[in-house]
Each structure stands twice: as C-alpha cells, then as structure tokens.
Amino acid sequence: MASGLLKTLFILVILSFASCKEDGSFVFNGFRGANLSLDGFASVVPDGLLVLTNASNLAKGHAFHPKPFKFKSDSTPGTTLSFSTTFVFAIIPKYSYFSGHGLVFVVSHTTDFSTALPSQFLGLFNFSDNGNASNHVLGIELDTIPNSEFQDINNNHVGIDVNSLNSTYSTGAGYYDDSTGAFQNLTLASSVPMQIWVDYDGEDLQLNVTMAPVPMAKPNKPLLSSIVDLSSVMMDSMYVGFSSATGVSLSTHCVLGWSFKMNGIAEPLDYAKLPPLPRLDRKHKSQKLAIWLPLTSCALALLVVATVVLVVKRRNKYAELLEDWEKEYGPHRFSYKELFRATKGFNDKTLLGSGGFGRVYQGVLPSSNVEVAVKRVSHESRQGMKEFVAEIVSIGQLRHRNVVQLLGYCRRKGELLLVYDYMSNGSLDNFLYDETRPVLSWAQRFRIIKGVASGLLYLHQDWEQIVIHRDIKASNVLLDSELNGRLGDFGLARLYDHGTDAHTTHIVGTMGYLAPELAKTGKATTKTDVFAFGAFLLEVACGRRPVEPSAEGQQVLLLDWVLENWKRGTLLATGDPRLAGDFPVEEMETVLKLGLLCSYPSPDARPTMRQVMHFLDGDSTMSDLPPSYTSVGILSMTQGEGFNDYMMSSSSSVSHMFELSGGR
Ligand SMILES: *[C@@H]1O[C@H](CO)[C@@H](O)[C@H](O)[C@H]1NC(C)=O
Ligand SMILES: *[C@@H]1O[C@H](CO)[C@@H](O)[C@H](O)[C@H]1NC(C)=O
Ligand SMILES: *[C@@H]1O[C@H](CO)[C@@H](O)[C@H](O)[C@H]1NC(C)=O
Ligand SMILES: *[C@@H]1O[C@H](CO)[C@@H](O)[C@H](O)[C@H]1NC(C)=O
Ligand SMILES: *[C@@H]1O[C@H](CO)[C@@H](O)[C@H](O)[C@H]1NC(C)=O
Ligand SMILES: *[C@@H]1O[C@H](CO)[C@@H](O)[C@H](O)[C@H]1NC(C)=O
Ligand SMILES: *[C@@H]1O[C@H](CO)[C@@H](O)[C@H](O)[C@H]1NC(C)=O
C-alpha cells in the first residue's frame, strides 16, 4: 500500500520535472497534450502541430508557455539573465506568390494582446503603443511583408524588435554555410520547416539569432549577432511564446517544435518526433456550406440580442461623433437620424449587400426623396480619420459618369457611414455569377469595360490629383439603371491603410487582383490598379473569378489559365461559355490580350489607362504579346531574387511595344 503511494508520488515528482524543470526549461517535440495558453486563431491540431493563424483573413493568434520565467538576476540586481531557445516553424501561404504577414517569437511581461492589431502589427502592438517603452516586449520577427512605416527592409527578413515593430536590427532570411562561409538565402514563406535559434548572453548583452533549413545542425555564424541591452525591457517575470498575424494575404503560420532554457543552452529538438505539416488540399464547396448553416442560426440569435440591445440603448440611438475639425465639411455631413430614417432604421430588408469593408443599405433621403446607398464601415481607431475624411470629401467633389458619386458621410463611435448615389442594378459580379440573372451580352460587357476604363483613367490622369483605387474588381463595379458600369468604393481601402501617411504600405485589395510587386514593395500605384484592371477584363470576358480552385484543389489564377490558352493558340476558347460564341472575334481578342498585358508581371511593361482607352476605342492596335511572357504563378515557384530579376529584365523588351504601336 505504502509503496504504491510512494510510487505514485515518485511518478508525480518525475512528471512535474519533465514538464517544467527547476532551472526553467522545457522541450516540445510537437505540442500534443502541451499546456499552452492560446488565444485568437491559435490551436494545437490533433497531430501536435501548433497553428497560430490558419488561412483566415485579418487573423491573429498567440501561444505562450503558461508559466512566466524569472528573467532578472537576484545576485546582481538589474541585470538580465541569459536565455536560449530554438524552434521549428513553417509559413504556408495560401497563394504561392503572396504571403502575409509574419510570425514572431515573443518575450513579454503579459500574455494579453487583446488590444494589438493583426496584419502589419503582427498581433503585437497597435497604432498608439508601437515603440512605447512600457510595452516590455522583445520580439524576433519573421516578416514576409515590407512595411515602410516600420522601415522594413524587404518581404523576407528576420528582425530584432525591442518594444517596437521598427526593428532594432534586421537582415534578409538565410544562413552562413559552415564549410564555405557563403551566405545562403532562405525564403520564409516557402511552406517548408525551418529552424531558428535565439541566444542571449546577459553579461555580454549579446543577442544572436541563427537560422537554418530542417534538418541541419546549427550554423556556427549567427545570422544576426548584436549587442542589445534588455535590462529595461525585461521585468522579473516574463512570458515566452509566439505571435502571428495575417492581413489580406492569407498564410498559415505554424510551429512544429520548441525548446527553451534559462541560463543555459536550449535542448536540441528531435526532428523525428515533430508533427507533419498540413496537406494543402482545400474543399471549398463543402466549407461554404458548413459556414452558412451555423451562420443562419447565429444570425437569428444575434437578431434577438440586437433587439434587446436596441431597446436598452434607445437613448443612444442617434448619437454621433462630431469634432471641431469637421466643421468645414458641414455640407458633406449627414445626420445619423436622417440616414437612420432613410434606411428604415438599417432594416435588413433594405440591405443591399455586405462586402469587405462593411454592409450597404438602400434608402431614400426623407428631405429630398433622393435614392441613396449607405455604407456602414466599422472603424475602431480614430487615428487617420481626419485625413481620411478630408480625402473622401475631396473625392466627393470628383464627378464622372463612370464613377459612383459620393454624396457625404456621417461618423459615429467606432463607425463611419458613407452615402453614395444608388445604383439600381447592383454590382457586376452578381450579373456574372448569379445563374438566375439574365446573361449580359457581349455588347453590354464591352460597354461596361469601356466605362470602367474611362472612370479609372479619370481617377489616374484626368482629375486634379491622382487617385489610386486600390480595389478594382467586379464586385466594386456598380451598374446604373442603363447598365452603365461605374467604379465604386475608391479610396475606401485607404482607411485601412494607416491613414496618416499617404505612402504607408498596409496592403489592401483582393487576392487575384493583387500585383506581384505589391508583395515586394507594399506600395499601391497606378500600375497596381492597372494590374487589377487586367484581372477584371479577363473576369468579364471569361465569366470566371480571378482565383478559382482547380479539380485538384489548388488555387489557379485566371490570368495563368488565359495565358496558357494564348500560348497554345486557343485564346478564344476562354470566352464566357454563357455567351455561346456570340461576340465579335476581334473585340473579344482585344479584351483578352489587353487583360494579359495589363496584368504583366513587370509594372513598367503595363500600359497606362490612357493607352488602354486607345486600345479599347480601336484608335491604336496592340502588337502581339512577347513570347517570353511567363505567368505570375510560374514565376513564384522560382521565387525570391529570380523573380525580381525577371521583372526587371523583361520590362525593357516589352516597353517598346507601345512605342511601335502608338499609345498616348
Ligand atoms: C481556422 O480556425 C478557425 C477558428 O479556430 C476555425 O473555425 C476554422 O475552421 C479553421 N480553418 C481551417 C481551414 O483550419
Ligand atoms: C497549465 O498550466 C497552468 C499554469 O501552470 C496551470 O494553472 C493549469 O492548471 C495547467 N493546465 C493543465 C491542463 O495542466
Ligand atoms: C493599444 O494598446 C494599448 C495596450 O498596450 C491599449 O492600452 C490601448 O488602448 C490600445 N489602443 C487602441 C487604440 O486600441
Ligand atoms: C518607425 O519608423 C517610421 C518611419 O521612419 C517613423 O516614422 C516612426 O516614428 C518609427 N516609430 C518608432 C516607434 O520608432
Ligand atoms: C506609453 O504607455 C504608457 C502606459 O500605457 C502611457 O502612460 C504613456 O503615455 C505612453 N507613452 C507614449 C509616448 O505614448
Ligand atoms: C540573396 O539575397 C540577396 C538580397 O536579396 C541578394 O543580393 C543575393 O544575391 C542573394 N544570394 C543568393 C545566393 O541568391
Ligand atoms: C554569439 O555569436 C558569437 C559569434 O559567433 C559568439 O562568439 C557568441 O558566443 C554568441 N553568443 C551567444 C550568446 O550565443
């Protein structure tokens, strides 16, 4: 009896040592059954893989060791203790040529990152606390998007972050080969496991970060070796863990194994025990169904809750936010009460649709009987709001028959309402993909295409300032009662773009329309708009979405498919089958080729919108596409530097096409 008890006690003691040894260390070769504190999208899948963000949009996820460690020395007060960690991670982008945003190893005084933002903030900070010394956060970032607002060097770097996303030190991902000493580049978002070692010496204040592919012994020469005084960053008790975040570019960030030790070298990982990475097949149709079913019951429950809340909050019903700086925009300001009445209280019956930026309602202004569309955009941060309102008011002054007129705005707590002209035929994508709608004839499509091109030309070149749309796609093209195409939602993307600086680089847009150089530079330009316009042309001509899953479950770019057909001489076969071949061959060919040209990998080789108008009007003829045209999808397989080189070298060979064939 007694011996049994002793045995149990003994086992208990052993167990507690195994999970967290006295010296402060742990090893996870896979995370099956691991006691971690997780939040956001983070989860441990049954195989034992720690998934921080799966492919969700604007997601963040955190995983911390549940117990903090003692990071300050008792004997020499103030000094930071040494520590060492190593982990194996993988970043799996959903679209091979676009990843985002990154994964960070974190030492932090708190595990509460609820006020931190996803995307470029990597789930660590927000607009107001980035750089604040009271954060007490050390991060080793593995960042796959360049953000000039944080002075990021490229789209594939490792950085040391002290309380701030402006890295103290950073360098391109890779390692120094032990035998030759040569530097070898590694691509973070390449869907293969890679290992990081972080070693800090509390006496020398030296922080080393080393990287290598798996399996490979730790290279002798670290990737980064820097003197970093952490004495004011570290507190006595600190948590260790991971943070990661996605933006518009979707990535699965995962950790396969992790070892940590205070005052010593972290125990090596056992590669044989690490869990496998997820297989990359996706089942779209079934997923959609699975999401819809719970959504409807959720919506019901929400409705009930919303009704109760509405009754309770009746007094706050018409509350608005109005600040001094808004006085000059008086004429563009709507009262919330008016919009509330116009839309019958934002009744679901008046709901026209909901897009990436918010829900849109139909309404009739009581004062003037004008039909309007009211877009409700939720917006937490007030940062940049002033600049944004200034911009939308200025955009509201532009008038073009192919641009949806912005009539004004209203502001409430955490919410912005934008009032537009009502477009009775809704958005173009409904016509393209909704089987119950009548098929748009080629003549109608061609007129819509020309209309959108002329609207975009106006934004790019003919108005007093250059307006970059940033989110051109069929669902942002609205049709008026005569089926004229009009561009909507321009500039709205900017609201999500930090706002305070016109040149910041939070990437916004929609997958399939995003130009490849956006991943490199993060900057939206008229050329990235032209790329999206190219994808739009193909979409309208082919009646297919810019990204569609293939039979094998892989994501296929429409652009690549059309390009393949062009190379095989079967370009016309890509035309929308719903048109049943009823189109003038030259027009269809022009639109398809122009689509390919606009979406050319190299930005310099893309035409301007004025050239596009000339081609569409038949004022100048396009010469043939260069036979060297290689698809974005194929280029991304030879990722990294080769991609850049190609973009640079191929631009010159194409640009003279315009000189030959006229243009401007
Ligand atoms: C991603 O995580 C969310 C939340 O945990 C879950 O609902 C969703 O099914 C996951 N998606 C995939 C593709 O694993
Ligand atoms: C996980 O660790 C925390 C902190 O040590 C502890 O409070 C909790 O009980 C543990 N949970 C499990 C399931 O072991
Ligand atoms: C930013 O994060 C800090 C915590 O570090 C929080 O106090 C603050 O409210 C957050 N700001 C916003 C705008 O969410
Ligand atoms: C980060 O860098 C940007 C760009 O140089 C600068 O404007 C900003 O103030 C920096 N932020 C911090 C917290 O250092
Ligand atoms: C830093 O954060 C602390 C605590 O949240 C706050 O009191 C302080 O004003 C912040 N400093 C700056 C420069 O924002
Ligand atoms: C590695 O990347 C750097 C910077 O991107 C580049 O200059 C260098 O040529 C690359 N080296 C190799 C071996 O690809
Ligand atoms: C960091 O790297 C340097 C150079 O290889 C080495 O001399 C030093 O011991 C390393 N420090 C730590 C803490 O690993």
Short mmCIF file of C-alpha atoms in Angstrom, two decimals, residues 281-591:
data_model
loop_
_atom_site.label_atom_id
_atom_site.label_comp_id
_atom_site.label_asym_id
_atom_site.label_seq_id
_atom_site.Cartn_x
_atom_site.Cartn_y
_atom_site.Cartn_z
CA ASP A 281 -5.82 20.44 -50.34
CA ARG A 282 -8.89 22.52 -49.75
CA LYS A 283 -12.52 21.66 -50.12
CA HIS A 284 -14.22 24.90 -50.97
CA LYS A 285 -17.77 23.89 -51.68
CA SER A 286 -18.28 21.89 -48.50
CA GLN A 287 -16.62 24.60 -46.44
CA LYS A 288 -19.05 27.19 -47.70
CA LEU A 289 -21.99 25.07 -46.69
CA ALA A 290 -20.51 24.33 -43.31
CA ILE A 291 -20.10 28.03 -42.68
CA TRP A 292 -23.55 29.00 -43.86
CA LEU A 293 -25.52 26.65 -41.67
CA PRO A 294 -24.20 27.92 -38.32
CA LEU A 295 -24.29 31.46 -39.68
CA THR A 296 -28.03 31.44 -40.17
CA SER A 297 -28.71 30.23 -36.65
CA CYS A 298 -26.11 32.68 -35.37
CA ALA A 299 -27.80 35.49 -37.24
CA LEU A 300 -31.11 34.57 -35.58
CA ALA A 301 -29.56 34.63 -32.13
CA LEU A 302 -27.83 37.90 -32.95
CA LEU A 303 -31.11 39.40 -34.08
CA VAL A 304 -32.70 38.58 -30.74
CA VAL A 305 -29.74 40.04 -28.86
CA ALA A 306 -29.68 43.07 -31.14
CA THR A 307 -33.36 43.74 -30.48
CA VAL A 308 -32.81 43.66 -26.74
CA VAL A 309 -29.76 45.88 -27.02
CA LEU A 310 -31.66 48.29 -29.24
CA VAL A 311 -34.43 48.66 -26.70
CA VAL A 312 -31.96 49.25 -23.89
CA LYS A 313 -29.87 51.67 -25.89
CA ARG A 314 -32.75 53.59 -27.34
CA ARG A 315 -31.49 56.80 -25.89
CA ASN A 316 -28.17 56.49 -27.72
CA LYS A 317 -29.92 55.73 -30.95
CA TYR A 318 -28.95 58.82 -32.88
CA ALA A 319 -25.65 59.59 -31.12
CA GLU A 320 -22.92 60.79 -33.48
CA LEU A 321 -19.29 61.80 -33.28
CA LEU A 322 -18.66 65.34 -34.40
CA GLU A 323 -15.37 67.06 -33.75
CA ASP A 324 -14.22 70.63 -34.28
CA TRP A 325 -12.12 69.86 -37.32
CA GLU A 326 -15.19 68.59 -39.12
CA LYS A 327 -16.94 71.97 -39.15
CA GLU A 328 -15.55 72.87 -42.56
CA TYR A 329 -17.07 69.70 -44.00
CA GLY A 330 -20.53 70.69 -42.80
CA PRO A 331 -22.22 70.48 -46.22
CA HIS A 332 -20.92 66.93 -46.69
CA ARG A 333 -22.13 65.76 -43.36
CA PHE A 334 -25.36 63.80 -42.96
CA SER A 335 -27.09 63.43 -39.63
CA TYR A 336 -27.33 59.91 -38.36
CA LYS A 337 -31.02 60.43 -37.74
CA GLU A 338 -31.59 61.22 -41.41
CA LEU A 339 -29.71 58.12 -42.56
CA PHE A 340 -31.49 56.03 -39.97
CA ARG A 341 -34.86 57.17 -41.30
CA ALA A 342 -33.75 56.85 -44.93
CA THR A 343 -32.92 53.18 -44.44
CA LYS A 344 -35.90 52.42 -42.20
CA GLY A 345 -33.51 52.01 -39.29
CA PHE A 346 -30.95 50.00 -41.25
CA ASN A 347 -33.58 47.38 -41.70
CA ASP A 348 -32.39 44.06 -43.08
CA LYS A 349 -34.96 44.46 -45.82
CA THR A 350 -33.00 47.42 -47.11
CA LEU A 351 -29.69 45.54 -47.02
CA LEU A 352 -28.12 45.55 -50.47
CA GLY A 353 -25.09 43.51 -49.60
CA SER A 354 -22.07 43.23 -47.41
CA GLY A 355 -18.55 43.45 -48.68
CA GLY A 356 -15.07 43.52 -47.27
CA PHE A 357 -15.48 46.95 -45.80
CA GLY A 358 -18.99 46.78 -44.39
CA ARG A 359 -22.71 46.49 -45.02
CA VAL A 360 -24.57 48.55 -47.62
CA TYR A 361 -28.19 49.64 -47.25
CA GLN A 362 -30.61 51.16 -49.68
CA GLY A 363 -32.51 54.24 -48.63
CA VAL A 364 -34.48 57.30 -49.63
CA LEU A 365 -33.43 60.58 -48.03
CA PRO A 366 -36.54 61.97 -46.32
CA SER A 367 -35.56 65.57 -47.03
CA SER A 368 -35.10 65.26 -50.76
CA ASN A 369 -36.55 61.90 -51.80
CA VAL A 370 -33.19 61.05 -53.40
CA GLU A 371 -32.36 57.36 -53.55
CA VAL A 372 -29.06 56.56 -51.88
CA ALA A 373 -26.86 53.67 -50.82
CA VAL A 374 -25.47 53.92 -47.30
CA LYS A 375 -22.34 52.02 -46.44
CA ARG A 376 -21.55 51.33 -42.78
CA VAL A 377 -17.86 50.81 -42.17
CA SER A 378 -16.73 49.86 -38.71
CA HIS A 379 -13.54 51.55 -37.74
CA GLU A 380 -12.03 51.22 -34.30
CA SER A 381 -9.15 53.60 -34.50
CA ARG A 382 -9.66 57.31 -34.76
CA GLN A 383 -6.12 57.68 -35.96
CA GLY A 384 -6.01 58.91 -39.50
CA MET A 385 -9.74 59.60 -39.53
CA LYS A 386 -9.22 63.31 -40.05
CA GLU A 387 -7.04 62.74 -43.11
CA PHE A 388 -9.42 60.13 -44.40
CA VAL A 389 -12.46 62.37 -44.11
CA ALA A 390 -10.55 65.17 -45.83
CA GLU A 391 -9.79 62.76 -48.63
CA ILE A 392 -13.29 61.40 -49.09
CA VAL A 393 -14.70 64.90 -49.08
CA SER A 394 -12.21 65.83 -51.76
CA ILE A 395 -13.02 62.67 -53.71
CA GLY A 396 -16.67 63.56 -53.26
CA GLN A 397 -16.01 66.54 -55.47
CA LEU A 398 -15.00 64.48 -58.42
CA ARG A 399 -17.66 63.93 -60.99
CA HIS A 400 -17.59 61.34 -63.72
CA ARG A 401 -20.34 59.32 -65.26
CA ASN A 402 -18.41 56.12 -64.64
CA VAL A 403 -17.65 56.81 -61.01
CA VAL A 404 -20.20 56.29 -58.27
CA GLN A 405 -20.91 59.68 -56.73
CA LEU A 406 -20.08 60.01 -53.04
CA LEU A 407 -22.64 62.35 -51.51
CA GLY A 408 -21.34 62.67 -47.98
CA TYR A 409 -20.62 60.97 -44.69
CA CYS A 410 -21.54 60.65 -41.06
CA ARG A 411 -19.47 59.50 -38.10
CA ARG A 412 -20.45 57.55 -35.02
CA LYS A 413 -18.42 55.88 -32.33
CA GLY A 414 -16.34 53.16 -33.99
CA GLU A 415 -18.21 53.59 -37.25
CA LEU A 416 -18.20 55.61 -40.43
CA LEU A 417 -21.19 55.94 -42.74
CA LEU A 418 -20.71 56.82 -46.39
CA VAL A 419 -23.58 57.95 -48.58
CA TYR A 420 -23.49 57.20 -52.30
CA ASP A 421 -25.76 57.52 -55.32
CA TYR A 422 -27.96 54.46 -55.54
CA MET A 423 -27.20 52.10 -58.44
CA SER A 424 -30.35 50.17 -59.22
CA ASN A 425 -28.70 47.22 -60.94
CA GLY A 426 -26.29 46.39 -58.16
CA SER A 427 -22.80 45.10 -58.67
CA LEU A 428 -21.42 43.48 -61.80
CA ASP A 429 -20.32 40.27 -60.11
CA ASN A 430 -23.96 39.40 -59.44
CA PHE A 431 -24.61 39.50 -63.17
CA LEU A 432 -21.52 37.46 -63.95
CA TYR A 433 -22.03 34.68 -61.41
CA ASP A 434 -25.66 34.60 -60.41
CA GLU A 435 -27.29 31.97 -62.62
CA THR A 436 -30.73 33.47 -62.01
CA ARG A 437 -29.77 36.80 -63.59
CA PRO A 438 -30.02 37.38 -67.32
CA VAL A 439 -26.77 36.85 -69.21
CA LEU A 440 -25.02 40.11 -70.08
CA SER A 441 -24.48 40.26 -73.82
CA TRP A 442 -21.04 40.97 -75.23
CA ALA A 443 -22.13 44.47 -76.29
CA GLN A 444 -23.24 45.21 -72.72
CA ARG A 445 -19.99 43.81 -71.32
CA PHE A 446 -17.85 45.76 -73.74
CA ARG A 447 -19.66 48.99 -72.82
CA ILE A 448 -19.18 48.30 -69.11
CA ILE A 449 -15.47 47.61 -69.69
CA LYS A 450 -15.04 50.85 -71.60
CA GLY A 451 -16.95 52.75 -68.95
CA VAL A 452 -14.82 51.40 -66.12
CA ALA A 453 -11.65 52.12 -68.11
CA SER A 454 -12.72 55.69 -68.64
CA GLY A 455 -13.63 56.08 -64.96
CA LEU A 456 -10.22 54.76 -63.95
CA LEU A 457 -8.47 56.98 -66.48
CA TYR A 458 -10.23 59.92 -64.89
CA LEU A 459 -9.02 58.92 -61.41
CA HIS A 460 -5.47 58.27 -62.61
CA GLN A 461 -4.80 61.07 -65.04
CA ASP A 462 -7.62 63.48 -65.68
CA TRP A 463 -8.58 64.69 -62.25
CA GLU A 464 -6.63 67.34 -60.37
CA GLN A 465 -4.94 64.78 -58.13
CA ILE A 466 -4.03 61.17 -58.74
CA VAL A 467 -6.47 58.83 -57.06
CA ILE A 468 -5.42 55.21 -56.75
CA HIS A 469 -8.43 52.97 -56.43
CA ARG A 470 -6.64 50.02 -54.79
CA ASP A 471 -9.51 47.56 -55.03
CA ILE A 472 -10.73 47.25 -58.61
CA LYS A 473 -12.84 44.14 -59.09
CA ALA A 474 -16.20 43.11 -60.48
CA SER A 475 -17.92 43.49 -57.13
CA ASN A 476 -16.78 47.11 -56.93
CA VAL A 477 -18.23 47.91 -60.33
CA LEU A 478 -21.84 49.01 -59.99
CA LEU A 479 -24.44 49.16 -62.71
CA ASP A 480 -26.92 52.00 -63.01
CA SER A 481 -30.39 51.68 -64.46
CA GLU A 482 -28.98 51.72 -68.01
CA LEU A 483 -26.34 49.13 -67.20
CA ASN A 484 -23.50 51.63 -67.34
CA GLY A 485 -20.51 50.44 -65.34
CA ARG A 486 -19.41 52.73 -62.54
CA LEU A 487 -16.47 52.37 -60.20
CA GLY A 488 -17.38 52.39 -56.54
CA ASP A 489 -15.56 52.17 -53.23
CA PHE A 490 -12.48 54.04 -54.39
CA GLY A 491 -10.22 55.35 -51.69
CA LEU A 492 -12.02 53.35 -49.05
CA ALA A 493 -9.13 50.96 -48.97
CA ARG A 494 -7.06 53.86 -47.71
CA LEU A 495 -8.98 53.87 -44.44
CA TYR A 496 -7.36 50.54 -43.69
CA ASP A 497 -4.03 51.85 -44.77
CA HIS A 498 -2.99 53.56 -41.55
CA GLY A 499 -4.32 56.81 -42.96
CA THR A 500 -1.83 59.26 -41.51
CA ASP A 501 0.75 58.87 -44.24
CA ALA A 502 -0.22 58.62 -47.87
CA HIS A 503 2.82 56.47 -48.55
CA THR A 504 2.37 53.77 -45.98
CA THR A 505 2.10 50.27 -47.06
CA HIS A 506 -0.53 48.17 -45.42
CA ILE A 507 -1.55 46.07 -48.38
CA VAL A 508 -5.22 46.20 -49.16
CA GLY A 509 -7.04 44.67 -52.06
CA THR A 510 -8.38 41.33 -53.14
CA MET A 511 -6.50 38.16 -53.92
CA GLY A 512 -6.24 37.51 -57.63
CA TYR A 513 -6.21 41.22 -58.39
CA LEU A 514 -3.04 41.97 -56.40
CA ALA A 515 0.02 42.81 -58.47
CA PRO A 516 3.09 40.72 -57.59
CA GLU A 517 5.25 43.76 -56.84
CA LEU A 518 2.85 44.72 -54.06
CA ALA A 519 4.29 41.81 -52.12
CA LYS A 520 7.78 43.21 -52.68
CA THR A 521 7.22 46.92 -52.18
CA GLY A 522 3.89 47.10 -50.42
CA LYS A 523 3.09 50.26 -52.39
CA ALA A 524 -0.13 50.77 -54.32
CA THR A 525 0.43 52.69 -57.55
CA THR A 526 -1.49 53.41 -60.73
CA LYS A 527 0.34 50.36 -62.12
CA THR A 528 -1.06 48.08 -59.42
CA ASP A 529 -4.51 49.44 -60.33
CA VAL A 530 -3.80 48.59 -63.98
CA PHE A 531 -2.84 45.04 -62.96
CA ALA A 532 -6.18 44.68 -61.15
CA PHE A 533 -7.97 46.16 -64.16
CA GLY A 534 -6.34 43.44 -66.29
CA ALA A 535 -7.69 40.75 -63.97
CA PHE A 536 -11.07 42.47 -64.20
CA LEU A 537 -11.00 42.39 -68.03
CA LEU A 538 -10.34 38.66 -68.02
CA GLU A 539 -13.04 38.15 -65.42
CA VAL A 540 -15.69 39.91 -67.55
CA ALA A 541 -14.62 38.23 -70.80
CA CYS A 542 -14.30 34.72 -69.35
CA GLY A 543 -17.09 34.91 -66.78
CA ARG A 544 -14.74 33.38 -64.22
CA ARG A 545 -13.32 34.61 -60.94
CA PRO A 546 -9.65 35.66 -60.88
CA VAL A 547 -8.80 32.84 -58.49
CA GLU A 548 -10.59 29.52 -58.60
CA PRO A 549 -9.80 26.17 -57.06
CA SER A 550 -8.85 23.56 -59.64
CA ALA A 551 -10.12 19.98 -59.62
CA GLU A 552 -7.04 19.05 -57.56
CA GLY A 553 -7.96 21.70 -55.00
CA GLN A 554 -5.13 24.06 -55.88
CA GLN A 555 -5.70 27.76 -56.38
CA VAL A 556 -5.47 28.66 -60.05
CA LEU A 557 -5.09 32.21 -61.30
CA LEU A 558 -7.45 33.01 -64.17
CA LEU A 559 -4.57 35.00 -65.61
CA ASP A 560 -2.36 31.91 -65.83
CA TRP A 561 -5.11 29.88 -67.44
CA VAL A 562 -5.80 32.50 -70.13
CA LEU A 563 -2.07 32.87 -70.72
CA GLU A 564 -1.69 29.13 -71.23
CA ASN A 565 -4.51 29.18 -73.77
CA TRP A 566 -2.94 32.12 -75.56
CA LYS A 567 0.34 30.20 -75.85
CA ARG A 568 -1.50 27.18 -77.18
CA GLY A 569 -3.37 29.32 -79.70
CA THR A 570 -6.73 28.65 -78.06
CA LEU A 571 -7.28 32.10 -76.61
CA LEU A 572 -10.87 32.48 -77.83
CA ALA A 573 -11.87 29.27 -76.08
CA THR A 574 -11.56 31.12 -72.78
CA GLY A 575 -14.55 33.35 -73.58
CA ASP A 576 -17.53 33.01 -71.24
CA PRO A 577 -19.49 29.89 -72.35
CA ARG A 578 -22.68 31.73 -71.39
CA LEU A 579 -22.09 33.98 -74.41
CA ALA A 580 -22.33 30.89 -76.62
CA GLY A 581 -19.76 32.29 -79.02
CA ASP A 582 -21.92 35.31 -79.78
CA PHE A 583 -19.26 38.03 -79.91
CA PRO A 584 -17.11 39.86 -82.49
CA VAL A 585 -13.87 37.91 -82.50
CA GLU A 586 -11.62 41.00 -82.73
CA GLU A 587 -13.22 42.65 -79.69
CA MET A 588 -13.00 39.52 -77.58
CA GLU A 589 -9.39 39.05 -78.61
CA THR A 590 -8.54 42.66 -77.82
CA VAL A 591 -10.07 42.42 -74.35
#
